[in-house]
XYZ file of C-alpha atoms in Angstrom:
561
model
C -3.332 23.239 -110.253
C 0.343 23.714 -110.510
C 0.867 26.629 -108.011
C 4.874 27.640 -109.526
C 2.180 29.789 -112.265
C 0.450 31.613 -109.774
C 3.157 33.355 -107.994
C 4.733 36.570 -108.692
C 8.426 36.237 -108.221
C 10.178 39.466 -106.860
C 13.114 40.001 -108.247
C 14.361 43.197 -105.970
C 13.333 41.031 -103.229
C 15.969 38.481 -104.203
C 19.048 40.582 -105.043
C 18.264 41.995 -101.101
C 17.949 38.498 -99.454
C 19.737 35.217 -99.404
C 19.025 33.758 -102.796
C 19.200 30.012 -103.282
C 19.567 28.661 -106.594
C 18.444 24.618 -107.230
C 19.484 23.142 -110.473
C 17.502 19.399 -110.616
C 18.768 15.790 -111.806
C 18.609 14.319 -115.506
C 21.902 14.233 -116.833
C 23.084 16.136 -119.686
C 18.968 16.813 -120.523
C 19.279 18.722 -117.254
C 22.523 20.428 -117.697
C 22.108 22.143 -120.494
C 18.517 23.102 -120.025
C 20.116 24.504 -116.786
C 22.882 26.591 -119.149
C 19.766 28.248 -120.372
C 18.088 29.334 -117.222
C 21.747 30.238 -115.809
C 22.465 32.555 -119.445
C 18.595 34.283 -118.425
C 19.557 34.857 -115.135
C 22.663 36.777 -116.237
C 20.506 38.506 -118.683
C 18.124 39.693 -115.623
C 21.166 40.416 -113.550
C 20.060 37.918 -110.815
C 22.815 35.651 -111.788
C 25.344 37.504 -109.571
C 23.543 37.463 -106.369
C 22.978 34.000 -105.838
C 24.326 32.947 -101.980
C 23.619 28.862 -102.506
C 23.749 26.696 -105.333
C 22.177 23.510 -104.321
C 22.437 20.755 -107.459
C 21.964 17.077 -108.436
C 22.992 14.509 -110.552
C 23.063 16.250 -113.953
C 22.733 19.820 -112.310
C 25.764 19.430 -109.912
C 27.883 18.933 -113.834
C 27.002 22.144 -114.205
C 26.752 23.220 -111.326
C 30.308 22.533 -109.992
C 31.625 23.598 -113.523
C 29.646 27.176 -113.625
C 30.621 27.533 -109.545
C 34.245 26.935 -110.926
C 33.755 29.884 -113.820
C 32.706 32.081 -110.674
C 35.451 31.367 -108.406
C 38.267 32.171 -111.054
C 36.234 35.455 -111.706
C 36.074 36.466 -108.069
C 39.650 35.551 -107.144
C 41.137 37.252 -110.428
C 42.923 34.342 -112.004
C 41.228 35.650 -115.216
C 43.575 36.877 -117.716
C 40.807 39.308 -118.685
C 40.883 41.092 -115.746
C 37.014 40.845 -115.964
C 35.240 41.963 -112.652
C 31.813 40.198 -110.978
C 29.522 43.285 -112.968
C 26.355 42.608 -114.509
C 28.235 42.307 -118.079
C 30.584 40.500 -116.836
C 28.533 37.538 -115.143
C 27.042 37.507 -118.711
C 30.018 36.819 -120.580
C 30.819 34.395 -117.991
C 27.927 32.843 -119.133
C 28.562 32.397 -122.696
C 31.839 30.871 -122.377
C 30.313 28.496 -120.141
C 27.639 27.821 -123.260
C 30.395 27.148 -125.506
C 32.710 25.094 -123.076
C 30.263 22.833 -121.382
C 29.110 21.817 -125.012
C 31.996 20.855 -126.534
C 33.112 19.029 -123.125
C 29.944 17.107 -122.945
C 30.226 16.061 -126.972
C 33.563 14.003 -126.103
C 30.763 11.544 -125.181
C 31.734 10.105 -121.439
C 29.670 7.291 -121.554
C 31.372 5.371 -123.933
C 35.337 6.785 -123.765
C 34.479 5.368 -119.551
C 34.872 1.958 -121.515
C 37.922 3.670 -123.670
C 41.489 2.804 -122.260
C 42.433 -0.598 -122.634
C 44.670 -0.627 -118.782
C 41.053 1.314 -117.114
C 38.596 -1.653 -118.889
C 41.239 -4.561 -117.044
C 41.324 -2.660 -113.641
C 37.372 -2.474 -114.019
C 37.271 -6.689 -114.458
C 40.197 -7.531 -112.182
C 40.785 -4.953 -109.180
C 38.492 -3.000 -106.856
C 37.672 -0.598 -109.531
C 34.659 0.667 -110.770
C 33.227 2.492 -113.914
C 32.144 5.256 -110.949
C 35.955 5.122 -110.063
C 36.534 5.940 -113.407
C 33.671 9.090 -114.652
C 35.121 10.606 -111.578
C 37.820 10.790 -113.680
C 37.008 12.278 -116.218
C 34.603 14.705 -115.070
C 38.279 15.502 -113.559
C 39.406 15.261 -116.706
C 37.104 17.213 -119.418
C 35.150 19.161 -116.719
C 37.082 20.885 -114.405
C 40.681 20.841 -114.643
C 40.743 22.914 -117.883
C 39.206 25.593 -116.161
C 42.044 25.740 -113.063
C 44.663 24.197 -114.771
C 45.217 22.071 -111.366
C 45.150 18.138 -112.107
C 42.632 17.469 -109.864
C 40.215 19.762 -107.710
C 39.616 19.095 -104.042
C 36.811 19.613 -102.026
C 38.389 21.525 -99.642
C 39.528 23.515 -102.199
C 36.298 25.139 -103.399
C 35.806 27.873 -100.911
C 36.340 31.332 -102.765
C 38.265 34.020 -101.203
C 37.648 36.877 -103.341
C 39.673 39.957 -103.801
C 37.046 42.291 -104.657
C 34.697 43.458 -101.759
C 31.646 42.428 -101.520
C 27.763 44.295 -100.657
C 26.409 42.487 -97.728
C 23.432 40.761 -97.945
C 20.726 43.142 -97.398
C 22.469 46.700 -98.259
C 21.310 49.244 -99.737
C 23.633 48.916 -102.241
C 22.865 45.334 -102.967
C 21.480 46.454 -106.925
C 24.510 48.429 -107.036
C 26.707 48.067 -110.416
C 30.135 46.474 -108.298
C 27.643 43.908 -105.624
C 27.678 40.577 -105.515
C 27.878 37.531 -103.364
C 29.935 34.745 -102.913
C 28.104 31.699 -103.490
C 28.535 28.553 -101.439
C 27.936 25.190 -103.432
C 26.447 21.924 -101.937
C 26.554 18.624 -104.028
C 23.970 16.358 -102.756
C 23.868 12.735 -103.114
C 21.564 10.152 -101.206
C 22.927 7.625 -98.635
C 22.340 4.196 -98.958
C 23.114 3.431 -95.408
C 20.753 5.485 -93.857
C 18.259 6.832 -96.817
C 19.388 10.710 -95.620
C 20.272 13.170 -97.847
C 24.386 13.427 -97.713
C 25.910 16.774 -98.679
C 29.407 17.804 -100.160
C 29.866 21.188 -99.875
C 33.738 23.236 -99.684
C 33.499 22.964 -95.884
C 32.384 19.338 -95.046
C 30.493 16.334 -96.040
C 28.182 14.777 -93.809
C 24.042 14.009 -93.900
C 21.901 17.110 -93.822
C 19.683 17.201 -90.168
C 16.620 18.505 -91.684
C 14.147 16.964 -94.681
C 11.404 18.694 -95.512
C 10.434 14.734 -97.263
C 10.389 12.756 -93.915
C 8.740 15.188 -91.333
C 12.262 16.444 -90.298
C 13.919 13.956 -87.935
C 14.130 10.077 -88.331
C 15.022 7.144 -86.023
C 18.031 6.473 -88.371
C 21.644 7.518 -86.797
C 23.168 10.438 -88.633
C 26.475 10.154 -90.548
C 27.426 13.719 -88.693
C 28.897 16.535 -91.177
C 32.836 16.069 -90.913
C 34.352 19.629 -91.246
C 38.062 20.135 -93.474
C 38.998 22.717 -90.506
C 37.500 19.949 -87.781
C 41.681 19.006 -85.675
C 39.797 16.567 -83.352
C 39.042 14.024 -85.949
C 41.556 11.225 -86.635
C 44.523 11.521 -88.847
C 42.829 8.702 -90.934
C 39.604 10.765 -90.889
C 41.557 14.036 -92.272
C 43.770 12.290 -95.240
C 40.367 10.119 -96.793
C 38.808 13.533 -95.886
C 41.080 15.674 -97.675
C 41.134 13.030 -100.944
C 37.684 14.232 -101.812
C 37.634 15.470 -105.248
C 35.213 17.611 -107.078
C 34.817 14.844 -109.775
C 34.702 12.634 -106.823
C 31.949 14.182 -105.107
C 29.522 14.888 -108.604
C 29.771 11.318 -109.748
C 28.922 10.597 -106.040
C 25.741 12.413 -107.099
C 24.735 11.306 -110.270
C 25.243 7.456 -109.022
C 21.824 6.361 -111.038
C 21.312 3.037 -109.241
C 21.298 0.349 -111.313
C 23.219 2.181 -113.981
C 26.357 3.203 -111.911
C 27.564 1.457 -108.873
C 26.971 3.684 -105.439
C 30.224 5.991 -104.432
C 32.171 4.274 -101.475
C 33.670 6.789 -99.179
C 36.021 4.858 -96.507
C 37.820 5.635 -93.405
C 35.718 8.754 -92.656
C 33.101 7.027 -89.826
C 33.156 4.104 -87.463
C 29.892 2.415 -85.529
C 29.825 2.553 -81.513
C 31.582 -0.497 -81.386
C 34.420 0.839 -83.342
C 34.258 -1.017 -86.405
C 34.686 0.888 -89.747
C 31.685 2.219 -91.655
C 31.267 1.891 -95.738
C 29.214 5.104 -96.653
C 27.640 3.653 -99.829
C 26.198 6.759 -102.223
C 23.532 6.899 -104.728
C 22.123 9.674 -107.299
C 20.561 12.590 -105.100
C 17.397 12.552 -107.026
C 16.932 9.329 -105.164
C 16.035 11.559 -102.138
C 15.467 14.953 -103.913
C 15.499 15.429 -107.270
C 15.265 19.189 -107.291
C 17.743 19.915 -104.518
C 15.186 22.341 -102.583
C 15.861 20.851 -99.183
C 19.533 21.918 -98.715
C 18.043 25.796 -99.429
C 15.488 25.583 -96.729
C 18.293 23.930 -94.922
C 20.803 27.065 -95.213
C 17.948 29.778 -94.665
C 17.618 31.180 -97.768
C 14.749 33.822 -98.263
C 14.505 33.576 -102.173
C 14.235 30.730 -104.380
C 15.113 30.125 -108.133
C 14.191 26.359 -109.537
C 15.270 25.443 -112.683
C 13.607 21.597 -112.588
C 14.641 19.508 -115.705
C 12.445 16.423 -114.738
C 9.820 15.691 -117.138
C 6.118 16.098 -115.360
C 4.250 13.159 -114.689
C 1.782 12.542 -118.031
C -1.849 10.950 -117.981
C -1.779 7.357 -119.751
C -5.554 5.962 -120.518
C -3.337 2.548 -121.431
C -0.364 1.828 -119.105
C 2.001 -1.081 -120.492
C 1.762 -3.970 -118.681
C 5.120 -5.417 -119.128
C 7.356 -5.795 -115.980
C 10.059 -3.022 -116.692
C 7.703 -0.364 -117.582
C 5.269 -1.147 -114.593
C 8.379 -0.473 -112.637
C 9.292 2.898 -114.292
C 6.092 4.197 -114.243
C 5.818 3.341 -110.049
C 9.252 5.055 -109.579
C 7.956 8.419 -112.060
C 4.683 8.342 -109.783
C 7.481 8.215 -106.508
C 9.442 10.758 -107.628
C 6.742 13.076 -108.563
C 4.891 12.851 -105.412
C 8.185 13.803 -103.683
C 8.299 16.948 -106.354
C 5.003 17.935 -104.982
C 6.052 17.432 -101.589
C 8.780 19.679 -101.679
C 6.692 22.530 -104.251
C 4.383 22.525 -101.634
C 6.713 23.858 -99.015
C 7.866 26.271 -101.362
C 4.048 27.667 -101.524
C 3.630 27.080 -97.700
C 6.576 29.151 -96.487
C 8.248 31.362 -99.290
C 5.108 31.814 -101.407
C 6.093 35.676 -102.585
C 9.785 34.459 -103.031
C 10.297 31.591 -105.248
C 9.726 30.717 -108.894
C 10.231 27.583 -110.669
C 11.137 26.211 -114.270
C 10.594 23.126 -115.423
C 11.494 21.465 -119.080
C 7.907 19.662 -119.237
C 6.198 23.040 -119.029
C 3.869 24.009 -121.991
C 5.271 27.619 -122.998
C 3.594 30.450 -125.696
C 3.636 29.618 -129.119
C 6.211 32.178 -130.282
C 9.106 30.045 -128.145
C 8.426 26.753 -130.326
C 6.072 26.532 -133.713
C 3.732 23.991 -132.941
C 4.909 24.376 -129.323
C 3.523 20.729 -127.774
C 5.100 18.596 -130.102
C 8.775 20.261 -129.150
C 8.205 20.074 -125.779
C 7.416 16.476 -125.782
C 10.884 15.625 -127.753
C 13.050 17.998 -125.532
C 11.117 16.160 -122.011
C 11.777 13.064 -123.786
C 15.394 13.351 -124.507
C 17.626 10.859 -122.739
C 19.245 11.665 -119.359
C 22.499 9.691 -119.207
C 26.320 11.287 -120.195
C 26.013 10.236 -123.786
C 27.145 13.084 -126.146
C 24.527 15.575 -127.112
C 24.520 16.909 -131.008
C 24.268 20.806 -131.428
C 20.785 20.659 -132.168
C 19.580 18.787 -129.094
C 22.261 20.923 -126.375
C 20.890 24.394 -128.606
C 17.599 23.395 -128.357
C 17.482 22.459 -124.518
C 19.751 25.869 -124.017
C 17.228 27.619 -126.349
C 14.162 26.795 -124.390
C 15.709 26.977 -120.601
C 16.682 30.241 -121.494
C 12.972 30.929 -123.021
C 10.914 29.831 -120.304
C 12.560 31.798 -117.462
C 12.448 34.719 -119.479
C 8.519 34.243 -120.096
C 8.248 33.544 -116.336
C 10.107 36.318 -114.771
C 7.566 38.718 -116.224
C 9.367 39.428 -118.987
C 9.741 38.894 -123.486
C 10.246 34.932 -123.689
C 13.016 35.810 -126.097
C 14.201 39.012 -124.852
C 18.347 39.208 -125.096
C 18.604 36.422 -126.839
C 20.557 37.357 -129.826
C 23.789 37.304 -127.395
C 23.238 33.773 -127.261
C 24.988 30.991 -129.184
C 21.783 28.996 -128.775
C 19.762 31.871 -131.076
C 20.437 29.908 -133.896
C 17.671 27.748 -133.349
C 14.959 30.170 -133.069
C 16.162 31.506 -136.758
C 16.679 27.937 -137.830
C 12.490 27.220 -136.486
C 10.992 29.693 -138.697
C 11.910 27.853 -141.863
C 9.462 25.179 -142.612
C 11.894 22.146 -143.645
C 14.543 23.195 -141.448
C 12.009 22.632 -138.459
C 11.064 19.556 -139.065
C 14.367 18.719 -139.938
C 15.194 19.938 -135.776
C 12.130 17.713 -134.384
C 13.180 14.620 -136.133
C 16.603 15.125 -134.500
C 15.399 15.880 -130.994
C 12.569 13.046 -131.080
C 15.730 10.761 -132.474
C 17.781 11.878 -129.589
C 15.036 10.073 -126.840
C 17.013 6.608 -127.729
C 19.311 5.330 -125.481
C 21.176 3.689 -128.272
C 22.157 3.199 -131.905
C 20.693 6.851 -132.686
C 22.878 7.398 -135.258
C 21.138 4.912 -137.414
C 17.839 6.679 -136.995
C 19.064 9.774 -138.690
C 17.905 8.650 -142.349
C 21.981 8.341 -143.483
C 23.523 5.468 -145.607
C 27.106 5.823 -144.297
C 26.092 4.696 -140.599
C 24.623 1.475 -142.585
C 27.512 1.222 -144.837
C 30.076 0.971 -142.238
C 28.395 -1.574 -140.370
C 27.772 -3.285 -143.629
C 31.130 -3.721 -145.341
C 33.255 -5.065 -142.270
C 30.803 -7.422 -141.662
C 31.549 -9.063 -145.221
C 35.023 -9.515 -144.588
C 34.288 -12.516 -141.837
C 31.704 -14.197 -143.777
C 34.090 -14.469 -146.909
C 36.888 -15.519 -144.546
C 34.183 -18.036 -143.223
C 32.936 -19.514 -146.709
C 37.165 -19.653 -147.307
C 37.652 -22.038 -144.940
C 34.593 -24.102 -145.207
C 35.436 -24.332 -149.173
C 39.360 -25.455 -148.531
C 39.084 -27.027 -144.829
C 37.316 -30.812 -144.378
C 34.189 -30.791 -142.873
C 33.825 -29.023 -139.680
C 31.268 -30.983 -136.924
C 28.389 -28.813 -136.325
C 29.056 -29.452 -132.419
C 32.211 -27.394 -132.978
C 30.683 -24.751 -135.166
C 28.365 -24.443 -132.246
C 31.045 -24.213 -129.484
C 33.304 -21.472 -131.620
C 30.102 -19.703 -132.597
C 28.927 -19.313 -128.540
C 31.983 -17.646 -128.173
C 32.032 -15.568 -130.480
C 28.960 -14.270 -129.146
C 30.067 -14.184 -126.033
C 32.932 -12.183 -126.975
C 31.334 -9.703 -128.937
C 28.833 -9.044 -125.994
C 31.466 -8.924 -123.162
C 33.356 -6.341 -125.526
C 30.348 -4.098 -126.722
C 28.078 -3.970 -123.569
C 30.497 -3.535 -120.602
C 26.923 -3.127 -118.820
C 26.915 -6.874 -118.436
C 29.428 -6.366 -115.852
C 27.864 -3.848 -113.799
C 24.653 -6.049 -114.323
C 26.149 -8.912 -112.571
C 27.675 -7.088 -109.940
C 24.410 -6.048 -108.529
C 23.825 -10.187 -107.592
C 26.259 -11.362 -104.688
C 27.010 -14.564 -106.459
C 28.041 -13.220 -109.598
C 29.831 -10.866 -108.016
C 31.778 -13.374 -106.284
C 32.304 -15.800 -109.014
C 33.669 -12.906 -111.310
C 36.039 -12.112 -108.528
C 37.269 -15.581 -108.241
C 37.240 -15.770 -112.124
C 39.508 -12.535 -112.172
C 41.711 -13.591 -109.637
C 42.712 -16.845 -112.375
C 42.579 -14.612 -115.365
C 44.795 -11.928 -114.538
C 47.708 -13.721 -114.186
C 47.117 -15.240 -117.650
C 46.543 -11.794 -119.189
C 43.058 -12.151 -120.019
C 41.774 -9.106 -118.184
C 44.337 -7.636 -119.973
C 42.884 -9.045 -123.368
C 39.358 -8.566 -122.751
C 40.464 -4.778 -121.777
C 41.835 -3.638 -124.948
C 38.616 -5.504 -126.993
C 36.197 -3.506 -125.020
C 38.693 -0.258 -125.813
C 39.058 -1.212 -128.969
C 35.013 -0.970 -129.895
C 34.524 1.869 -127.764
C 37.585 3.243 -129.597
C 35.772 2.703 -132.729
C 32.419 3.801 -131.483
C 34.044 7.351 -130.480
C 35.891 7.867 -133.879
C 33.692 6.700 -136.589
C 30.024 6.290 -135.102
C 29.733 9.212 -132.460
C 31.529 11.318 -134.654
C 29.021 10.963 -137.626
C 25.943 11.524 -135.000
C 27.136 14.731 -134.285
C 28.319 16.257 -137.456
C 24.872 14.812 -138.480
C 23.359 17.187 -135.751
C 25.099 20.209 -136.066
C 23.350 23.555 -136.818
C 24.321 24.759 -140.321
């Protein structure tokens, strides 16, 4: 029985206490089905009360982005002179709807691969495609909203200038109260398997987890505080080089996918010698980021959970991949359960949790299971996400909070950008028209070319005949070419075209020592003969092309009309 039904969330209770918010891991799935929750929780007027957000992976996006919305509100650097009221919080809201879309459509998965000088730092230097989203979550996230080039870590504390209701007043449902929330960024630790936390006053492991019993036999990398004047001046400059960006792609390091975060110079071992804090995706540890709110005492509990539920299979695939999926889903959910079951253990009058794999009333969705399946089915890496599929995730976050705070599903939802799809569902064609995008949108690749559209085809097509006339040219004027040298030219080609359109082989190969090493040594001779350099600008060139032409037909493809 899943006990998050059975419990009647107070929501008086939680404007009175310390209310923790958790937004959960699954890239951009998660993010936006977290804009949702966050636009209903405006609409409640619990938005404005939360003390901690605690995110991962996808959630700390949106997490750090929305924390970044509040902190501008609370220290007036609005030029709307808006103020941290009900209404307010809600209109906060819907410019973080419309902002966080259009940042997450410039598609960061493949404009990583973009910039010709970048791609050639990746292959020859001690660079990294991490190195490089940190950057541009820098770049597309955050900086438009402060205007700064980069945002520190120690920067994020907010120092409001309106006053505050304590915690606890009488006042604290009063039109003018609100808190100042504090946000933690967690990531997991490869060194010791802990959970590591960023938060605006240090970084360090967290001493409690609800996961392994509370204490382990593991040393702790100890929380390093911005304010802390007995650590070394080494420890304060790499301390104080923490970015935001630096610190969320820290926590959305899928392994396997990315490689882990290296923070240096911030810890040594008894004997002196320097440590290598090596960082992985916090879902690793805690995928719904509940432990950091037991951790910081708060009395009320919001979950929004974007990880799909773990589904009954009469026929599991046998093939060696999926085996190994399905024993890290069955891992990672009986973690979940784990940590819901503390929630019912010790809060059980003062949490509530939504999750995207939840089967809601009818009236949210028509034919309500087979949406449901394509939205928990949607891919959960940065890849750009059409209007339909970031509506639709919005739509439904926002839907299935509403239904489970006690209230209309769809209540207040007219305000919303994301409405559009519940007037687009009610027409017959149009809706199937929606499904066939969002089940199209559960491929990692190529979706374009699933969308039932010529063009995609046609530009793929045509291109492709300019080389194979250029090749029946030269074999009609040219002697005879041996077939051992069509063989040679043609495994090069090949090999080209792969090192230029999956830059994955890379970060494949770096996960084996050897290869690692040889493509070091291999770098060290290319770079002086410009090949990094060459091998740069072909991998920017496709992903150049893939950004202009291909991603920008999948999403005018997708958009709501």
């Amino acid at each position: 029985m899943d006990r998050t039904n059975q419990i009647k969330f107070s929501a008086e209770a939680a404007r009175g206490g310390k209310l923790g918010l958790a937004l959960s891991g699954g890239g951009f799935r998660a993010a936006l089905f977290h804009v949702g929750v966050l636009a209903q929780l405006a609409e409640q007027d619990l938005l404005r009360f939360v003390s901690v957000i605690s995110t991962v992976s996808g959630g700390s996006i949106i997490g750090a982005f929305y924390y970044l919305k509040v902190k501008q509100l609370l220290e007036g650097h609005r030029t709307d002179q808006l103020e941290p009221t009900a209404d307010g919080y809600r209109l906060l809201v819907r410019e973080l709807e419309e902002e966080f879309v259009k940042a997450i459509q410039h598609n960061l998965r493949v404009i990583t691969f973009a910039d010709g000088g970048k791609n050639a730092r990746m292959l020859s230097e001690n660079y990294s495609s991490t190195i490089r989203m940190a950057e541009l979550f820098n770049t597309y996230f955050f900086t438009p909203i402060v205007g700064a080039q980069t945002i520190f870590l120690h920067d994020l504390p907010i120092s409001p200038i309106f006053d505050s209701v304590a915690v606890g007043a009488e006042e604290a449902a009063g039109e003018h109260a609100f808190s100042v929330p504090k946000l933690v960024l967690n990531a997991t630790a490869l060194n010791t398997g802990h959970l590591f936390q960023f938060t605006g006053e240090f970084v360090g492991e967290s001493r409690v987890s609800s996961v392994t019993g509370g204490t382990s036999s593991m040393p702790i990398l100890k929380r390093l505080s911005f304010t802390d004047d007995s650590l070394t001046l080494t420890q304060r400059i790499n301390l104080k080089a923490i970015s935001l960006g630096d610190a969320v792609v820290a926590s959305c390091c899928v392994p396997g996918l990315l490689e882990p975060y290296t923070l240096n110079g911030l810890y040594t071992d008894e004997e002196g010698k320097a440590i290598a804090v090596r960082l992985v995706d916090g879902g690793v540890f805690d995928n719904q980021g509940l432990v950091s709110l037991y951790e910081d005492g708060c009395s009320s509990f919001i979950s929004s959970d974007a990880s799909d539920k773990l589904k009954w299979q009469p026929q599991p695939e046998e093939q060696i991949h999926t085996v190994a999926m399905r024993a890290n889903d069955i891992m990672m959910d009986r973690i979940r359960n784990e940590l819901m079951d503390e929630l019912h253990t010790q809060k059980a009058d003062r949490y509530i949790v939504f999750t995207l794999g939840d089967r809601a009333r009818a009236d949210i969705f028509p034919n309500d299971a087979q949406w449901i399946d394509a939205l928990s089915q949607i891919r959960t890496d940065l890849d750009a996400f059409t209007d339909i599929e970031a509506n639709s995730l919005m739509y439904y976050g926002f839907a299935l909070s509403g239904e489970k705070l006690g209230g209309e599903a769809l209540n207040g939802v007219a305000g919303w950008g994301f409405s559009a799809i519940a007037e687009m569902a009610k027409d017959t064609i149009r809706r199937e028209q929606i499904l066939q995008a969002l089940q199209v949108g559960s491929r990692q690749f190529m979706k374009v070319f699933y969308m039932g559209k010529a063009l995609p085809y046609l530009i793929i097509l045509l291109p492709m005949l300019i080389p194979i006339a250029f090749m029946f040219t030269l074999i009609y004027f040219l002697p005879p070419i041996p077939i051992s040298a069509w063989l040679i030219l043609g495994g090069l080609a090949i090999t080209g075209v792969a090192f230029s359109q999956n830059a994955r082989i890379t970060e494949k190969m770096d996960q084996v020592p050897v290869f690692r090493r040889w493509r070091r040594r291999l770098a060290i001779v290319m770079k002086p003969l410009g090949i990094t350099v060459i091998l740069g600008m072909i991998g920017a060139g496709a992903s150049l092309i893939t950004l202009k032409v291909f991603n920008r037909l999948f999403l005018r493809y997708g958009k709501l009309e």
